[in-house]
Amino acid sequence: MRERVVADLSRLPLHGLRSASVTWWGTLAFMLIEGTGFALVIAIYFYLMSLAAIWPLNAPPPDLLPGTVVTIILVISLIPNYLVSSWAEQQDLRKVRIGMVVMSALGIAPLIPRAFEFAALNVKWDTNAYGSVVWTLLGLHTTHIITDLVDTLVLTALVFTRHGRNPRRFGDVQDNCMYWNFVVAAWLPIYGCIYWIVRL
Amino acid sequence: MIAAVKRLSFLPALLPLAGCGGWQSAMDVHGTSAISLKQLIILVVATCSVVWMLVMIALIRALTRSHASRLTPTVVDRGMARRMAIAVIVAVAATVMVITGFTVGSFFSTRALSAAGADDLTIKVSGLQWWWNVQYFGATPDQNFVTANEIHIPVGRTIRFQLEGDDVIHSFWVPSLAGKQDLIPGRPNELSVRAERAGMYRGQCAEFCGLQHAHMAFFVIAESQAEFDKWADAQRRPATQPTDAEAAAGQQIFLSKPCAACHAVRGTKATGTSAPDLTHVGSRKYIGAGLFETTRGSLAAWIADPQTLKPGNNMPLVPLSREELLSVSAYLASLK
Amino acid sequence: MTESVIGPDTRDAELERPLVDAALENTWATASGFWSALATVDHKIIGRRYILTAFAFLALGGVLAILMRLQLARPEARLIGPDRYNQIFTMHGANMMFLFAVPVMEAMAVYLVPLMVGTRNIAFPRLNAFSYWIYLAGGLLLWVSFVLDMGPDVGWFAYVPLSGPQYGAGKRADIWAQMITFTELSALAVAVEIVVTVFKQRAPGMTLDRIPLFVWSMLVTAFLVILAMPSIMVASTSLILDRLVGTHFFNPAEGGDVLLWQHLFWFFGHPEVYIIFLPAVGMVSTLIVTFARRPVFGYLALVMALIATGILSFGLWVHHMFVTGLPRLGESFFTASSMAIAIPAGVQIFCWIATLWDGKPVWKTPLLFVIGFIFTFVIGGLSGVMVASVPFDAQVHDTYFVVAHFHYVLIGGSVFPLIGGIYYWFPKITGRMMSEPVGHWVFGLIFIGFNLTFFPMHILGLQGMPRRIYTYQPDMPWHGLNLFVSASAAVLAAGFLLFFIDALRSARAGLPAGANPWDAPTLEWATSSPPPSFNFARIPVVYGAYPLWEQREALSVADGLRVDRRELVVTSLVAAEPEARESSPRNSIWPLWAAITTTVMLIWSIFSPWAVVWGSIPVAIALIGWFWPKRVPEDEA
Ligand code: HEA
Ligand code: HEA
Ligand code: CUA
Ligand SMILES: [Cu+2]
């Protein structure tokens, strides 16, 4: 077929940020998938609760301390997370490097109280259905912290190599920050579910 | 036009639906609720057939009408587009009306799912892999009795079935009497049934439940109140003691072999509960959940090799000599 | 030759057209050879692979169907025992749904969507490669275990407690659950790719109302996948947890619930059937336009119908559970919502008929399949409306009536358009035409064989024949019709066999097709058949929904892209205005490694929960290898 050139694309940038970037949309789509997964497990929690005569089933409510510490760390981490994201926006490599180290540390930090959270649930996964669902909620969220932590660590390593100078890395950093926001946001309803619904 | 030919051959195929019968058929109905379900089914199927035919007529017209030859596909005829838009809107409106009718009709016939009126009799049915345990409740607990795979009910009375799944999910379905209802572990269900006419109706487990889902049938025998009372009285009684020598020997063997660990024969030491109650097994029409008619021969065959006749079922092969087999089957056949 | 002219940052505008093609070929092509084949990320190569694999699974699943029909032809037949039969119908259902119907639609999309929106590769091409390998692994897992007599035997929806720890002995149910994980993983990956491709890689000027309807249908489907598949992932994972580590999700004795499984399964399962159906709808809209030689009537109505079906499909799941004893009022709500879906379905049927009415039909094989589709799908849809009524369903649920319903919609509603679509796009994919005369025979055999096979099943169901029984007794009045059904299935199978033969033969010896043999209006026909590795030498610019009909003399295109790296245009979401010259990744072997390590982890986890811990380490390594930047022009920014 014959062609007629009607547009010149040569002046377009080599890479778009945010909504002009395909990875940004991809991250969003994966967040939608995982968000649906979280919502479903929470729905299972309420479904089982609605069937049970007493809730929690034959178990004391979970201890608040470790879970609340995790929540505080996660919420606090949003501040540096926001900063890193805006430094990436400004393409400030030096600050991004520092920020990524901080974020790596803040990825590891919640895992420490998280390790105690499982014991604080006061029920085992194989005790009853209540135990199964709270362990699953907690396990699912922990997996997300760990995957994002691995992602952050790799990216941190990357910004310290020669690949760090590449503007693409700033997009990666922004996507990573967005994902961390999601990990934190997903935690809040789970936290409410596990620790507070049982106390109502 | 293939479509046209198919349309004609499709019609007669629909008609026999109304008449097709059998003792386990949603079209050969003798229960209050099945009768009104059949009316709903016929009404809905007839309406849908008309809808389908109208769509086919439109399709055939669209394909065969003489077409103005057009040079370029992208030139739009505005008048035609308007007429088509109106046609589509009318068709959609008609669709809305039909489905509204169906929804309302369906809502009202939902009541037919359970026969109306106060319950005259409660029967508890448990589904097990792959047979049915049936429990009748009398005025006092000592009037209760248990049987298996065969349910007698009085004609014209409303029977409430309490349905429970004891292992996996099964489904209680006697199409000639009523729609089906699942038996779900941990979630007791109920179903009310009323037979309008005496007769023997076959039912079959309708939810896949493992190896012998195919052979998990049962029978509902609807009879007059008098016959029913007589039957219930007989069922309530413990098993008759064998009178002839062969059956007596059979009883000894039955009690000394593992049989008694699973089966109960009331009035003897056999009190197992994990298998069909055999107190009056000889009086039941079928054994093995609809597998064979009960005869001495079929009992012997079953006991000799249950795993070949109904592969995978939960009764093991208990090795018996030829004589033992003969006397055990004589004994069981005598349990009327 | 090209090396001398092509330096860094060479633009297509600087070169003569033949040189542009050569340079792009140099940049985009997948070299021949085994390792390159494993490392390729070309959506066309992967799409072709996907399509072939899915059709292989159709043939295998069809062979299972034939086995079932042999067994059911006579009462108390002893050909297949209950244990094997249960494996066979479970395999047939699971294979057809998870390994054939869903993947084949995604496969078609993987091949066609980038071409139809005028871009050079799908978004996230490496993820695409990964998704194919994972799909293949899931299929192999299922079939190998079947051959080893370890195939799942719990039905394609694996109801607990039958599939639970207590009654589902061995590893059979675990294999079913893990096969789900594989196929859903791959489906989710493809869904993400489709969404992003459609959102961000459309040709400049392809505004929302100019998107081809097949692409719209795949976009809606992709969202259904994204929102529905997590439900089955959650379900199958909790089933595995119940079976492996002793959780109690489905155990009523410890506060779990049996029906929870059914809710989770059907919350996925109902959208699943539209995941299979909507792409087929998109194909019908595409074929009707080309063979009626008219723009589709009611483009907006059709798009709305797709979206409405998609949204409604999440409010129907309880219609699979009408006899489980849920509250009657709630059930009636689901009757109403299920009936409501007849409205968008009707809108589509009526718009298609209107398009044909206005058009001038070209009697080619694809059109025959479209007509066969309308004929059968309306029957299947109407029987769907029937079973949507609670009281009606009380009689026919779990009988052959339902088996008839879903084969009418699955085969009549999805496979017919698919086969029509294959006849239509075969020349694009292979560069050769399939045979018209043979195509008429294929249509005749499949259409007649299909109706004769499945129509009598309605009657069998009303006569009380339950589904999933490996045999029935001679005193039941079913043997006549069953024998008839089995004999008709042979006609149907002959039709499919002829189709396979025609496809295999035409791929080698069919008539050469040329770029646009049907005079079709959408962009995939603007490039050669088969398309070059880079799809379009210059990115098309569109001004309407039917670019090749609207711009007959010359196609508008844009230039200014680099030829020395894989470059494509990213456009804005709504208006499709160019935003960036984004790079598209090169071939890589890492997706294969990621798939292999994931496979090891998933299969191992059937046996030990620790697999998730230790198995994830190699997966992480493979993923780092995948994403770690290499010194290539594609990484420039
Ligand atoms: C491609 C797949 C597909 C499609 C498109 C559909 C479409 C529909 N299905 Fe079906 N269905 C399945 C695949 C599909 N189904 C499968 C696989 C199962 C069984 C799973 C299993 O148990 O193994 C199933 C089971 C199933 C059940 C459960 C039955 C049971 O187990 O007892 C129900 C109940 O409501 C149902 C309803 C519907 C409805 C209302 C539609 C509607 O979308 C149909 C709408 C279409 C039309 C109505 C025709 C066109 C419209 C017109 C021409 C307008 C005029 C119409 C009227 C006036 C009514 N389906
Ligand atoms: C898209 C999905 C799909 C498709 C295409 C089919 C196709 C067919 N199905 Fe299937 N079916 C299902 C989905 C599908 N089915 C599902 C979901 C179930 C429920 C399972 C469950 O209950 O769990 C089911 C259940 C089911 C049953 C009920 C089993 C039971 O309840 O006991 C039956 C019975 O007749 C049946 C028959 C057939 C037949 C005869 C075909 C025919 O169309 C097959 C046509 C034949 C072929 C396609 C073979 C052609 C190929 C060759 C001859 C070989 C050529 C070889 C090479 C080229 C290498 N199917
Ligand atoms: Cu019990 Cu099927
Ligand atoms: Cu459905």
PDB file of C-alpha atoms in Angstrom, chain B residues 141-279:
ATOM      1  CA  PRO B 141     -38.219 -41.446  69.824  1.00  0.00           C
ATOM      2  CA  ASP B 142     -38.709 -45.198  70.117  1.00  0.00           C
ATOM      3  CA  GLN B 143     -41.025 -44.908  67.122  1.00  0.00           C
ATOM      4  CA  ASN B 144     -38.163 -43.621  64.992  1.00  0.00           C
ATOM      5  CA  PHE B 145     -36.658 -45.936  62.437  1.00  0.00           C
ATOM      6  CA  VAL B 146     -33.994 -45.957  59.771  1.00  0.00           C
ATOM      7  CA  THR B 147     -33.909 -47.368  56.291  1.00  0.00           C
ATOM      8  CA  ALA B 148     -31.902 -46.782  53.135  1.00  0.00           C
ATOM      9  CA  ASN B 149     -32.348 -45.870  49.491  1.00  0.00           C
ATOM     10  CA  GLU B 150     -36.107 -46.293  49.584  1.00  0.00           C
ATOM     11  CA  ILE B 151     -38.526 -43.678  50.849  1.00  0.00           C
ATOM     12  CA  HIS B 152     -42.197 -44.354  51.347  1.00  0.00           C
ATOM     13  CA  ILE B 153     -44.582 -41.439  51.555  1.00  0.00           C
ATOM     14  CA  PRO B 154     -48.335 -41.106  51.774  1.00  0.00           C
ATOM     15  CA  VAL B 155     -50.023 -39.669  48.693  1.00  0.00           C
ATOM     16  CA  GLY B 156     -51.485 -36.188  48.934  1.00  0.00           C
ATOM     17  CA  ARG B 157     -49.569 -35.266  52.053  1.00  0.00           C
ATOM     18  CA  THR B 158     -46.858 -32.654  52.342  1.00  0.00           C
ATOM     19  CA  ILE B 159     -43.586 -34.235  53.311  1.00  0.00           C
ATOM     20  CA  ARG B 160     -40.736 -32.192  54.661  1.00  0.00           C
ATOM     21  CA  PHE B 161     -37.350 -33.621  53.829  1.00  0.00           C
ATOM     22  CA  GLN B 162     -34.479 -32.548  56.020  1.00  0.00           C
ATOM     23  CA  LEU B 163     -31.418 -32.893  53.846  1.00  0.00           C
ATOM     24  CA  GLU B 164     -27.907 -33.325  55.162  1.00  0.00           C
ATOM     25  CA  GLY B 165     -24.657 -34.179  53.490  1.00  0.00           C
ATOM     26  CA  ASP B 166     -22.534 -36.334  55.732  1.00  0.00           C
ATOM     27  CA  ASP B 167     -19.372 -36.490  53.659  1.00  0.00           C
ATOM     28  CA  VAL B 168     -19.374 -34.534  50.399  1.00  0.00           C
ATOM     29  CA  ILE B 169     -22.095 -32.615  48.595  1.00  0.00           C
ATOM     30  CA  HIS B 170     -24.928 -34.632  47.095  1.00  0.00           C
ATOM     31  CA  SER B 171     -28.191 -33.493  45.590  1.00  0.00           C
ATOM     32  CA  PHE B 172     -31.642 -34.887  46.259  1.00  0.00           C
ATOM     33  CA  TRP B 173     -33.667 -35.017  43.082  1.00  0.00           C
ATOM     34  CA  VAL B 174     -36.873 -36.795  42.177  1.00  0.00           C
ATOM     35  CA  PRO B 175     -37.768 -34.963  38.967  1.00  0.00           C
ATOM     36  CA  SER B 176     -41.256 -36.395  38.749  1.00  0.00           C
ATOM     37  CA  LEU B 177     -42.093 -34.960  42.144  1.00  0.00           C
ATOM     38  CA  ALA B 178     -40.041 -31.784  42.655  1.00  0.00           C
ATOM     39  CA  GLY B 179     -36.937 -29.824  41.795  1.00  0.00           C
ATOM     40  CA  LYS B 180     -33.614 -30.693  43.337  1.00  0.00           C
ATOM     41  CA  GLN B 181     -31.954 -29.527  46.519  1.00  0.00           C
ATOM     42  CA  ASP B 182     -28.344 -30.019  47.569  1.00  0.00           C
ATOM     43  CA  LEU B 183     -27.184 -31.863  50.670  1.00  0.00           C
ATOM     44  CA  ILE B 184     -24.244 -29.877  51.952  1.00  0.00           C
ATOM     45  CA  PRO B 185     -22.013 -30.754  54.895  1.00  0.00           C
ATOM     46  CA  GLY B 186     -22.487 -28.178  57.598  1.00  0.00           C
ATOM     47  CA  ARG B 187     -25.521 -26.569  55.943  1.00  0.00           C
ATOM     48  CA  PRO B 188     -28.755 -28.454  56.494  1.00  0.00           C
ATOM     49  CA  ASN B 189     -31.386 -27.871  53.806  1.00  0.00           C
ATOM     50  CA  GLU B 190     -35.058 -28.624  53.474  1.00  0.00           C
ATOM     51  CA  LEU B 191     -37.413 -29.555  50.686  1.00  0.00           C
ATOM     52  CA  SER B 192     -41.167 -30.051  50.788  1.00  0.00           C
ATOM     53  CA  VAL B 193     -42.705 -32.574  48.438  1.00  0.00           C
ATOM     54  CA  ARG B 194     -46.219 -33.744  47.777  1.00  0.00           C
ATOM     55  CA  ALA B 195     -47.097 -36.624  45.497  1.00  0.00           C
ATOM     56  CA  GLU B 196     -50.403 -36.246  43.715  1.00  0.00           C
ATOM     57  CA  ARG B 197     -50.576 -39.791  42.515  1.00  0.00           C
ATOM     58  CA  ALA B 198     -49.514 -43.141  43.867  1.00  0.00           C
ATOM     59  CA  GLY B 199     -46.547 -44.682  42.170  1.00  0.00           C
ATOM     60  CA  MET B 200     -42.870 -45.420  42.296  1.00  0.00           C
ATOM     61  CA  TYR B 201     -40.627 -42.508  41.375  1.00  0.00           C
ATOM     62  CA  ARG B 202     -36.937 -42.749  40.777  1.00  0.00           C
ATOM     63  CA  GLY B 203     -34.563 -40.174  42.126  1.00  0.00           C
ATOM     64  CA  GLN B 204     -30.867 -39.782  41.564  1.00  0.00           C
ATOM     65  CA  CYS B 205     -28.039 -37.858  43.127  1.00  0.00           C
ATOM     66  CA  ALA B 206     -27.510 -34.841  40.925  1.00  0.00           C
ATOM     67  CA  GLU B 207     -24.310 -33.349  42.336  1.00  0.00           C
ATOM     68  CA  PHE B 208     -21.058 -34.972  41.355  1.00  0.00           C
ATOM     69  CA  CYS B 209     -19.867 -36.813  44.442  1.00  0.00           C
ATOM     70  CA  GLY B 210     -17.057 -39.080  43.347  1.00  0.00           C
ATOM     71  CA  LEU B 211     -16.575 -42.508  41.885  1.00  0.00           C
ATOM     72  CA  GLN B 212     -20.112 -43.856  42.085  1.00  0.00           C
ATOM     73  CA  HIS B 213     -22.089 -40.684  41.537  1.00  0.00           C
ATOM     74  CA  ALA B 214     -23.661 -42.536  38.606  1.00  0.00           C
ATOM     75  CA  HIS B 215     -25.057 -45.247  40.874  1.00  0.00           C
ATOM     76  CA  MET B 216     -26.568 -43.224  43.654  1.00  0.00           C
ATOM     77  CA  ALA B 217     -30.238 -43.603  42.938  1.00  0.00           C
ATOM     78  CA  PHE B 218     -33.169 -44.061  45.271  1.00  0.00           C
ATOM     79  CA  PHE B 219     -36.876 -44.591  45.057  1.00  0.00           C
ATOM     80  CA  VAL B 220     -39.804 -42.719  46.423  1.00  0.00           C
ATOM     81  CA  ILE B 221     -42.867 -44.875  46.754  1.00  0.00           C
ATOM     82  CA  ALA B 222     -46.051 -42.887  47.139  1.00  0.00           C
ATOM     83  CA  GLU B 223     -48.951 -44.924  48.453  1.00  0.00           C
ATOM     84  CA  SER B 224     -52.231 -44.544  50.271  1.00  0.00           C
ATOM     85  CA  GLN B 225     -52.109 -43.528  53.903  1.00  0.00           C
ATOM     86  CA  ALA B 226     -53.224 -47.024  54.946  1.00  0.00           C
ATOM     87  CA  GLU B 227     -50.520 -48.746  52.961  1.00  0.00           C
ATOM     88  CA  PHE B 228     -48.011 -46.283  54.221  1.00  0.00           C
ATOM     89  CA  ASP B 229     -48.953 -46.843  57.849  1.00  0.00           C
ATOM     90  CA  LYS B 230     -48.714 -50.572  57.364  1.00  0.00           C
ATOM     91  CA  TRP B 231     -45.283 -50.222  55.824  1.00  0.00           C
ATOM     92  CA  ALA B 232     -44.083 -47.909  58.583  1.00  0.00           C
ATOM     93  CA  ASP B 233     -45.306 -50.295  61.245  1.00  0.00           C
ATOM     94  CA  ALA B 234     -43.404 -53.125  59.655  1.00  0.00           C
ATOM     95  CA  GLN B 235     -40.267 -51.020  59.353  1.00  0.00           C
ATOM     96  CA  ARG B 236     -40.429 -50.008  62.976  1.00  0.00           C
ATOM     97  CA  ARG B 237     -40.266 -53.600  64.142  1.00  0.00           C
ATOM     98  CA  PRO B 238     -36.901 -55.265  64.692  1.00  0.00           C
ATOM     99  CA  ALA B 239     -35.797 -57.901  62.260  1.00  0.00           C
ATOM    100  CA  THR B 240     -37.618 -61.211  62.271  1.00  0.00           C
ATOM    101  CA  GLN B 241     -35.618 -64.097  63.638  1.00  0.00           C
ATOM    102  CA  PRO B 242     -34.756 -66.606  60.926  1.00  0.00           C
ATOM    103  CA  THR B 243     -37.008 -69.651  60.872  1.00  0.00           C
ATOM    104  CA  ASP B 244     -35.233 -72.052  58.536  1.00  0.00           C
ATOM    105  CA  ALA B 245     -31.831 -73.497  59.192  1.00  0.00           C
ATOM    106  CA  GLU B 246     -30.063 -71.952  56.246  1.00  0.00           C
ATOM    107  CA  ALA B 247     -31.097 -68.425  57.183  1.00  0.00           C
ATOM    108  CA  ALA B 248     -30.201 -69.062  60.797  1.00  0.00           C
ATOM    109  CA  ALA B 249     -26.745 -70.147  59.714  1.00  0.00           C
ATOM    110  CA  GLY B 250     -26.598 -67.048  57.560  1.00  0.00           C
ATOM    111  CA  GLN B 251     -27.382 -64.882  60.549  1.00  0.00           C
ATOM    112  CA  GLN B 252     -24.542 -66.492  62.515  1.00  0.00           C
ATOM    113  CA  ILE B 253     -22.105 -65.843  59.710  1.00  0.00           C
ATOM    114  CA  PHE B 254     -23.363 -62.293  59.236  1.00  0.00           C
ATOM    115  CA  LEU B 255     -22.830 -61.560  62.906  1.00  0.00           C
ATOM    116  CA  SER B 256     -19.438 -63.186  63.116  1.00  0.00           C
ATOM    117  CA  LYS B 257     -17.998 -61.610  59.986  1.00  0.00           C
ATOM    118  CA  PRO B 258     -17.067 -57.931  59.640  1.00  0.00           C
ATOM    119  CA  CYS B 259     -20.548 -57.207  58.216  1.00  0.00           C
ATOM    120  CA  ALA B 260     -21.904 -56.260  61.615  1.00  0.00           C
ATOM    121  CA  ALA B 261     -19.232 -53.626  62.079  1.00  0.00           C
ATOM    122  CA  CYS B 262     -20.765 -51.509  59.387  1.00  0.00           C
ATOM    123  CA  HIS B 263     -24.356 -52.651  59.043  1.00  0.00           C
ATOM    124  CA  ALA B 264     -27.152 -52.693  61.575  1.00  0.00           C
ATOM    125  CA  VAL B 265     -29.865 -55.314  61.815  1.00  0.00           C
ATOM    126  CA  ARG B 266     -32.106 -54.211  64.609  1.00  0.00           C
ATOM    127  CA  GLY B 267     -32.823 -56.984  67.078  1.00  0.00           C
ATOM    128  CA  THR B 268     -29.369 -58.494  66.627  1.00  0.00           C
ATOM    129  CA  LYS B 269     -25.887 -57.582  67.769  1.00  0.00           C
ATOM    130  CA  ALA B 270     -25.249 -55.894  64.449  1.00  0.00           C
ATOM    131  CA  THR B 271     -25.342 -52.154  65.133  1.00  0.00           C
ATOM    132  CA  GLY B 272     -22.935 -50.596  62.647  1.00  0.00           C
ATOM    133  CA  THR B 273     -23.976 -47.225  61.351  1.00  0.00           C
ATOM    134  CA  SER B 274     -21.549 -46.548  58.510  1.00  0.00           C
ATOM    135  CA  ALA B 275     -23.554 -48.540  55.968  1.00  0.00           C
ATOM    136  CA  PRO B 276     -27.183 -49.093  54.994  1.00  0.00           C
ATOM    137  CA  ASP B 277     -29.443 -50.450  57.732  1.00  0.00           C
ATOM    138  CA  LEU B 278     -30.317 -53.998  56.710  1.00  0.00           C
ATOM    139  CA  THR B 279     -33.128 -54.690  59.173  1.00  0.00           C
TER     140      THR B 279
END
